[in-house]
Amino acid sequence: MYHPSVPNYVRITDVSPRDGLQNEPGTVPTADKLALIGHLVAAGVDEVEATSFVSSKWIPQLADAPQLVERLAYLWSSGEAEGAPEPWPELAASDLPCEFSALVPNQEGLSAFVAANINPLAPDIAGGPLGKASIFTAASETFARKNTNASIAETIARFEPVVSAAHQRSLVVRGYISCAIACPFEGPTAPEKVAEAAIALSELGVDELDLADTIGVATPDQIELMLAAVLDVIGDEWLEASPEGYAPGLTLHLHDTQGRAAACIKRALEVGVRSFDSAVAGIGGCPYASTPSMRAPGNIATELLVKTIREAGFESSIDLDRLAIAAAFARSIVERARVGAASVGGGGAARGSGQR
Ligand code: HMG
Ligand code: MG
């Protein structure tokens, strides 16, 4: 949980069940995904990005999003502890101090999100475990086209009805901006392009912005420049918690190809960012950010993020022993999926995955 009252508290969203698993050559069984989510909750992350309601032709690895969320809803509502994957029986008895979110690229995705996100104990009156819908665009035209088959302007137009429908259902809306530092196809991104996308998303009414170094090449100086350009146009208040106090308005999402993500986090903390994404065990990557010579890199590991936060004198809710269990579990399911994919000659390949 975000603790606005705890000085120096830093919020952590673990995106491994979504970003971590979407780029794997094999598909992880739904029960293992749920167990991973449970381990992350037990480790004390503030939020888990559980899955994506995108086209299964584009991301076959997450085609089970509706089933996963329906099952998560049972576990979350304590309605079905028996037979639940570990560590859920231990968690189901307590209130979960963790929020859940999922990606949606369009209205079709939001409809599927809403249909699955039902509290089985109160199906008529309350939503389910997912409290946040995350839309995504980019600061690079080529990447937007490759990732969503649309220009940046077309993605923004697509999001208009999504944001208003999500708000009508009291969902928080996060807006990602990919390629905030560089694009795998176009090279370095001008900070002004990121600022333009940030204005467009803030005008749409998103509650949070998430600035992503999709290919993990940022230096601390580039992070500072990019943040300055964005904050200049949207205002420093985005660094603070929303009026409802649930979370800071600005998050940083760093992949870690060059091993500089920790240094970038330290610089972002100096600038005032108090919310970061990461993936346990550093798994992940966007398949549409891969090029013929480089597979898309994983997110900064949650373990490294926590270490970095602590070294910089900040706090999180993480239990390091439980996080180590979550990391070992994540590695084991990814390894199993890779072995499974290799034995059937490739497994769930995403559309366009000739690039992988
Ligand atoms: P499209 O092919 O232009 O879509 O894809 P369409 O509207 O023409 O529909 C084509 C088919 O997809 C239709 O089915 C639709 O029903 C179906 P058919 O008639 O052919 O059987 N469809 C859907 N099915 C399920 N859920 C949906 C949905 N929408 C359409 N929501 C689309 C456009 C946006 C759908 C596609 O490009 C897509 O799904 N892209 C997602 C790619 C993706 O998930 N990338 C990874 C996540 S983003 C990321 O990793 C970056 C991030 O981590 C930050 C960072 O690091 O940069 C967030
Ligand atoms: Mg990512």
PDB file of N, CA, C and O and ligand atoms in Angstrom, residues 18-19 253 255 299, ligand 2:
ATOM      1  N   ARG A  18       2.756  -9.620 -16.217  1.00  0.00           N
ATOM      2  CA  ARG A  18       2.384  -9.076 -17.540  1.00  0.00           C
ATOM      3  C   ARG A  18       3.633  -8.858 -18.398  1.00  0.00           C
ATOM      4  O   ARG A  18       3.906  -9.638 -19.302  1.00  0.00           O
ATOM      5  N   ASP A  19       4.425  -7.848 -18.063  1.00  0.00           N
ATOM      6  CA  ASP A  19       5.609  -7.542 -18.873  1.00  0.00           C
ATOM      7  C   ASP A  19       6.593  -8.714 -18.819  1.00  0.00           C
ATOM      8  O   ASP A  19       7.271  -9.024 -19.798  1.00  0.00           O
ATOM      9  N   HIS A 253       9.245   3.401 -15.481  1.00  0.00           N
ATOM     10  CA  HIS A 253       9.238   1.977 -15.855  1.00  0.00           C
ATOM     11  C   HIS A 253      10.521   1.727 -16.646  1.00  0.00           C
ATOM     12  O   HIS A 253      10.621   2.093 -17.814  1.00  0.00           O
ATOM     13  N   HIS A 255      13.496  -0.685 -18.180  1.00  0.00           N
ATOM     14  CA  HIS A 255      14.121  -1.959 -18.535  1.00  0.00           C
ATOM     15  C   HIS A 255      15.629  -1.774 -18.301  1.00  0.00           C
ATOM     16  O   HIS A 255      16.101  -0.658 -18.132  1.00  0.00           O
ATOM     17  N   ASN A 299      12.659  -6.026 -17.384  1.00  0.00           N
ATOM     18  CA  ASN A 299      12.540  -4.869 -16.495  1.00  0.00           C
ATOM     19  C   ASN A 299      13.635  -4.919 -15.433  1.00  0.00           C
ATOM     20  O   ASN A 299      14.185  -5.990 -15.148  1.00  0.00           O
TER      21      ASN A 299
HETATM   22 MG    MG B   2       7.826  -2.673 -20.380  1.00  0.00          MG
END
